[in-house]
C-alpha cells in the first residue's frame, strides 16, 4: 500500500475549483481482473474520506502519459482538504502507478484567480498547428498577450493585447493592436505610440483559461474572427511553474517572462518573450524590419553555455495565413536561418540580449517588464 497526499486550502468564495493531473500506469499482470488499484480521494482534516474522485487499476495500463478528467472541488470552498492518491497492489505481478503535474485551479469571486498563466501557448492538440503561438504574461488581474502568426501572404505578423483585463472567473479580454516602429537596429530606437500608424486597433482578444494548461482563445483581426483551443507548449521535461510575487526577483534562475529595454520605457514598442524549461530558452522577439513593418524572430533552442549564457540559432519563419482552416503545420521549408541570439543574465531581473539578424548585430540591456502587481516568478 502506497499513499501520496497533499493538504490544500480551497479559497473561501471560490466560484470554481478544478483538480487535474497526469498519470501513467504500467503492469506485469496478464490475468483479467482489477488486481492492483489506485484511488484518487478527497479527505477532511481528520482523515475521513469524503469522496473518491477516480479509481484506476492494472486494466487501465497505458504506454503514454494521459491527463485526467477535470474534477470539480467547488463544494469544498473555504475548507482545508487533503488530496490522496492511494495505491494498493496484491502479492503477485507488479503494477506501477505514476502521477505528475497535479494542479488545482481555483477561481475566486471578485475577480481573482490563484493560477498564473505566464508562458508560451499553442494549439491543442500539440503539434497539430506548429508554426504559430501566443505568449501570455500574467501580472495582477491583467494578461499581456503577444500573438505571433502570419499575414495573408505568409509573412511574419505579430499582434498585441497589452491590457487583457480580468472580466470574470479566469477570462481576460482587451483590445488587439498592430504596431509599426523603427527598424530593429535603429540607434536610438524611439517609438512614438501617437505617431500615425504606429499603434492601430485591429480587433479584440478574449482568452478563457479552463485549466492551468488549457484555454480557449478568440480574437478578431481586421474583421476576421479566429477561435483556437490552446495549451502550454512543452519542449523540456516540464513547463515552468509560475506564481504571483511582490518580492525581488533578482535571485531567480528561471527567466520565463516578458523582457524589454533597460532602463524601463526608454525603448517602448519592442520586446522579447522568454520561455524557460530545463536548460533551454525559447525566445520570440517582436520588433520591426527596415520598412517599419512588424517582424518577429524566434530562437527555439537557446541552450545554456558553460559561461551561464544561453545561445542558439535565430530563425525567421513563414506560414499559412492566421485564419487558415486547417492551419497546416510548418516544415523545414518555412524556416530561414537569419543569425544567432544570446542572453547573458547578471541576475534574475537584468541581462544583456545580443542578436544578429541578416548581418546586423544588436545589443540591448534588458529587464523584466512590469505593468501590474503582483508580478510573476517562475521556477
Short mmCIF file of C-alpha atoms in Angstrom, two decimals, residues 52-284:
data_model
loop_
_atom_site.label_atom_id
_atom_site.label_comp_id
_atom_site.label_asym_id
_atom_site.label_seq_id
_atom_site.Cartn_x
_atom_site.Cartn_y
_atom_site.Cartn_z
CA UNK A 52 -13.38 9.12 -4.27
CA UNK A 53 -12.82 11.04 -7.49
CA UNK A 54 -11.43 8.23 -9.62
CA UNK A 55 -10.27 4.61 -9.42
CA UNK A 56 -7.70 3.06 -11.75
CA UNK A 57 -6.34 -0.47 -11.94
CA UNK A 58 -3.94 -2.66 -13.86
CA UNK A 59 -6.66 -2.88 -16.50
CA UNK A 60 -6.02 0.83 -17.28
CA UNK A 61 -2.37 0.27 -18.15
CA UNK A 62 -1.15 2.68 -20.83
CA UNK A 63 2.18 3.27 -22.54
CA UNK A 64 1.97 7.08 -22.55
CA UNK A 65 1.14 9.82 -20.08
CA UNK A 66 -2.51 10.89 -20.04
CA UNK A 67 -4.20 13.87 -18.46
CA UNK A 68 -7.04 13.18 -16.07
CA UNK A 69 -10.55 14.50 -16.31
CA UNK A 70 -11.27 17.83 -14.61
CA UNK A 71 -12.62 17.11 -11.12
CA UNK A 72 -14.90 19.75 -9.58
CA UNK A 73 -13.95 20.56 -5.96
CA UNK A 74 -16.01 23.75 -5.64
CA UNK A 75 -18.10 22.14 -2.89
CA UNK A 76 -15.03 22.33 -0.63
CA UNK A 77 -14.60 26.13 -0.91
CA UNK A 78 -13.41 27.57 2.40
CA UNK A 79 -12.20 24.17 3.63
CA UNK A 80 -8.78 22.61 4.12
CA UNK A 81 -8.83 19.22 2.45
CA UNK A 82 -6.31 16.53 1.65
CA UNK A 83 -5.93 15.07 -1.83
CA UNK A 84 -4.72 11.46 -1.60
CA UNK A 85 -3.51 9.00 -4.24
CA UNK A 86 -3.82 5.58 -2.61
CA UNK A 87 -2.27 2.60 -4.43
CA UNK A 88 -2.94 -0.98 -3.33
CA UNK A 89 -1.31 -3.96 -5.04
CA UNK A 90 -1.60 -7.67 -4.42
CA UNK A 91 1.24 -10.15 -3.80
CA UNK A 92 1.73 -11.33 -7.37
CA UNK A 93 2.61 -9.37 -10.51
CA UNK A 94 3.63 -5.71 -10.22
CA UNK A 95 1.64 -2.67 -11.32
CA UNK A 96 3.19 0.81 -11.11
CA UNK A 97 1.10 4.00 -10.90
CA UNK A 98 2.86 7.24 -11.90
CA UNK A 99 1.44 10.67 -11.04
CA UNK A 100 2.79 14.09 -12.11
CA UNK A 101 1.87 17.77 -12.58
CA UNK A 102 -1.01 17.90 -10.10
CA UNK A 103 -2.81 21.26 -10.24
CA UNK A 104 -5.75 22.90 -8.54
CA UNK A 105 -7.24 25.84 -10.43
CA UNK A 106 -9.39 27.97 -8.12
CA UNK A 107 -11.39 31.00 -9.28
CA UNK A 108 -12.49 33.41 -6.58
CA UNK A 109 -15.48 35.74 -6.62
CA UNK A 110 -14.47 39.36 -7.06
CA UNK A 111 -12.13 38.78 -9.96
CA UNK A 112 -9.07 36.96 -8.65
CA UNK A 113 -7.50 33.76 -9.92
CA UNK A 114 -4.96 31.74 -7.94
CA UNK A 115 -3.25 30.45 -11.09
CA UNK A 116 -0.63 32.37 -13.06
CA UNK A 117 -0.74 31.78 -16.81
CA UNK A 118 2.62 33.25 -17.86
CA UNK A 119 4.15 31.12 -20.60
CA UNK A 120 4.17 30.09 -24.23
CA UNK A 121 0.94 28.59 -25.55
CA UNK A 122 0.00 26.99 -28.85
CA UNK A 123 -2.70 24.87 -30.44
CA UNK A 124 -4.22 21.81 -28.79
CA UNK A 125 -3.66 19.00 -29.59
CA UNK A 126 0.09 19.54 -29.53
CA UNK A 127 1.93 19.99 -32.83
CA UNK A 128 -1.29 19.94 -34.88
CA UNK A 129 -0.68 23.57 -35.90
CA UNK A 130 3.03 24.17 -35.27
CA UNK A 131 4.42 27.46 -36.55
CA UNK A 132 2.33 29.96 -34.60
CA UNK A 133 1.88 30.65 -30.90
CA UNK A 134 0.97 33.16 -28.24
CA UNK A 135 2.88 34.39 -25.19
CA UNK A 136 0.97 35.36 -22.07
CA UNK A 137 2.48 37.46 -19.28
CA UNK A 138 0.17 37.49 -16.27
CA UNK A 139 0.51 40.17 -13.60
CA UNK A 140 -2.25 41.05 -11.13
CA UNK A 141 -5.56 40.95 -12.98
CA UNK A 142 -4.00 41.73 -16.37
CA UNK A 143 -2.72 39.46 -19.13
CA UNK A 144 -0.31 40.89 -21.72
CA UNK A 145 -0.55 38.74 -24.87
CA UNK A 146 1.74 38.66 -27.89
CA UNK A 147 0.43 36.59 -30.80
CA UNK A 148 2.93 35.56 -33.48
CA UNK A 149 1.46 34.28 -36.73
CA UNK A 150 1.35 35.17 -40.47
CA UNK A 151 -0.48 37.58 -42.77
CA UNK A 152 -2.36 36.65 -45.92
CA UNK A 153 0.92 36.47 -47.84
CA UNK A 154 2.64 34.18 -45.34
CA UNK A 155 4.93 36.90 -43.92
CA UNK A 156 5.53 37.16 -40.15
CA UNK A 157 2.78 39.09 -38.34
CA UNK A 158 2.55 39.86 -34.63
CA UNK A 159 -0.34 41.37 -32.72
CA UNK A 160 -0.51 42.51 -29.12
CA UNK A 161 -3.15 42.73 -26.41
CA UNK A 162 -1.32 44.98 -23.95
CA UNK A 163 -4.09 45.09 -21.36
CA UNK A 164 -6.24 41.99 -21.23
CA UNK A 165 -8.31 42.72 -18.13
CA UNK A 166 -9.89 40.04 -15.98
CA UNK A 167 -13.60 40.17 -16.75
CA UNK A 168 -14.89 37.17 -14.80
CA UNK A 169 -13.55 33.94 -13.32
CA UNK A 170 -10.48 33.23 -15.45
CA UNK A 171 -11.44 35.15 -18.60
CA UNK A 172 -9.37 38.09 -19.84
CA UNK A 173 -10.38 40.48 -22.64
CA UNK A 174 -8.92 43.54 -24.30
CA UNK A 175 -8.22 45.49 -27.47
CA UNK A 176 -5.90 43.91 -30.04
CA UNK A 177 -3.31 46.14 -31.71
CA UNK A 178 -0.92 46.00 -34.63
CA UNK A 179 2.10 48.28 -34.42
CA UNK A 180 4.78 49.81 -36.62
CA UNK A 181 8.08 51.25 -35.48
CA UNK A 182 11.76 51.95 -36.09
CA UNK A 183 13.95 49.32 -37.71
CA UNK A 184 15.14 46.63 -35.28
CA UNK A 185 18.68 48.04 -35.29
CA UNK A 186 17.80 51.75 -35.05
CA UNK A 187 20.06 53.61 -32.61
CA UNK A 188 18.50 55.34 -30.83
CA UNK A 189 15.32 53.29 -31.01
CA UNK A 190 12.45 55.76 -30.48
CA UNK A 191 8.86 54.53 -30.75
CA UNK A 192 6.02 57.04 -30.54
CA UNK A 193 2.59 55.47 -29.93
CA UNK A 194 0.94 58.72 -31.04
CA UNK A 195 2.64 58.79 -34.44
CA UNK A 196 0.32 57.96 -37.32
CA UNK A 197 0.17 54.23 -37.98
CA UNK A 198 2.39 53.21 -35.08
CA UNK A 199 -0.48 51.88 -32.96
CA UNK A 200 -3.60 50.63 -34.72
CA UNK A 201 -6.55 48.90 -33.04
CA UNK A 202 -7.37 45.95 -35.28
CA UNK A 203 -9.86 44.00 -33.14
CA UNK A 204 -10.29 42.34 -29.78
CA UNK A 205 -8.97 39.28 -27.97
CA UNK A 206 -10.50 37.07 -25.29
CA UNK A 207 -8.83 34.15 -23.55
CA UNK A 208 -10.69 31.90 -21.12
CA UNK A 209 -8.48 29.56 -19.11
CA UNK A 210 -10.23 26.28 -18.41
CA UNK A 211 -7.30 24.74 -16.51
CA UNK A 212 -3.75 25.65 -15.57
CA UNK A 213 -2.60 24.48 -19.02
CA UNK A 214 -5.70 24.72 -21.21
CA UNK A 215 -7.58 27.69 -22.62
CA UNK A 216 -9.94 28.91 -25.32
CA UNK A 217 -8.60 31.80 -27.42
CA UNK A 218 -10.78 34.02 -29.62
CA UNK A 219 -9.53 37.07 -31.47
CA UNK A 220 -10.69 39.32 -34.28
CA UNK A 221 -8.22 40.82 -36.74
CA UNK A 222 -9.49 43.25 -39.38
CA UNK A 223 -12.98 41.79 -39.17
CA UNK A 224 -11.94 38.12 -39.29
CA UNK A 225 -12.59 36.04 -36.17
CA UNK A 226 -10.37 33.12 -35.17
CA UNK A 227 -11.06 30.66 -32.34
CA UNK A 228 -8.48 28.18 -31.04
CA UNK A 229 -8.21 25.69 -28.20
CA UNK A 230 -4.71 26.16 -26.81
CA UNK A 231 -2.33 24.57 -24.33
CA UNK A 232 1.01 25.41 -22.74
CA UNK A 233 3.89 24.42 -25.01
CA UNK A 234 6.13 21.71 -23.57
CA UNK A 235 9.55 21.17 -25.09
CA UNK A 236 11.58 20.23 -21.99
CA UNK A 237 10.88 17.78 -19.19
CA UNK A 238 8.10 20.01 -17.80
CA UNK A 239 6.70 23.51 -18.09
CA UNK A 240 7.80 26.14 -15.58
CA UNK A 241 5.64 26.74 -12.52
CA UNK A 242 4.75 30.44 -12.28
CA UNK A 243 3.29 32.23 -9.27
CA UNK A 244 2.48 35.79 -8.27
CA UNK A 245 5.06 37.70 -6.23
CA UNK A 246 5.73 41.17 -4.84
CA UNK A 247 9.28 40.30 -3.78
CA UNK A 248 12.53 40.99 -5.60
CA UNK A 249 13.20 38.55 -8.43
CA UNK A 250 16.94 39.14 -8.51
CA UNK A 251 17.68 35.67 -7.13
CA UNK A 252 15.57 33.81 -9.71
CA UNK A 253 17.35 31.43 -12.05
CA UNK A 254 14.33 30.81 -14.26
CA UNK A 255 13.97 33.65 -16.75
CA UNK A 256 10.48 32.99 -18.13
CA UNK A 257 8.87 36.40 -18.58
CA UNK A 258 8.41 39.38 -20.89
CA UNK A 259 11.62 41.43 -21.18
CA UNK A 260 12.36 44.81 -22.75
CA UNK A 261 14.96 47.54 -22.75
CA UNK A 262 16.61 48.77 -19.55
CA UNK A 263 16.15 51.46 -18.31
CA UNK A 264 12.42 50.82 -18.40
CA UNK A 265 10.37 52.64 -21.02
CA UNK A 266 13.42 54.06 -22.80
CA UNK A 267 12.61 51.91 -25.85
CA UNK A 268 8.90 51.10 -25.74
CA UNK A 269 7.45 49.33 -28.75
CA UNK A 270 9.55 46.17 -28.88
CA UNK A 271 10.22 43.28 -26.51
CA UNK A 272 11.24 39.64 -26.18
CA UNK A 273 9.29 36.81 -24.59
CA UNK A 274 11.35 34.13 -22.86
CA UNK A 275 10.08 30.64 -22.05
CA UNK A 276 12.45 28.64 -19.84
CA UNK A 277 12.35 24.85 -19.47
CA UNK A 278 15.32 22.82 -18.19
CA UNK A 279 18.46 24.45 -19.64
CA UNK A 280 16.76 25.71 -22.80
CA UNK A 281 15.27 29.12 -23.59
CA UNK A 282 12.61 29.56 -26.28
CA UNK A 283 12.61 33.26 -27.22
CA UNK A 284 10.28 35.20 -29.50
#
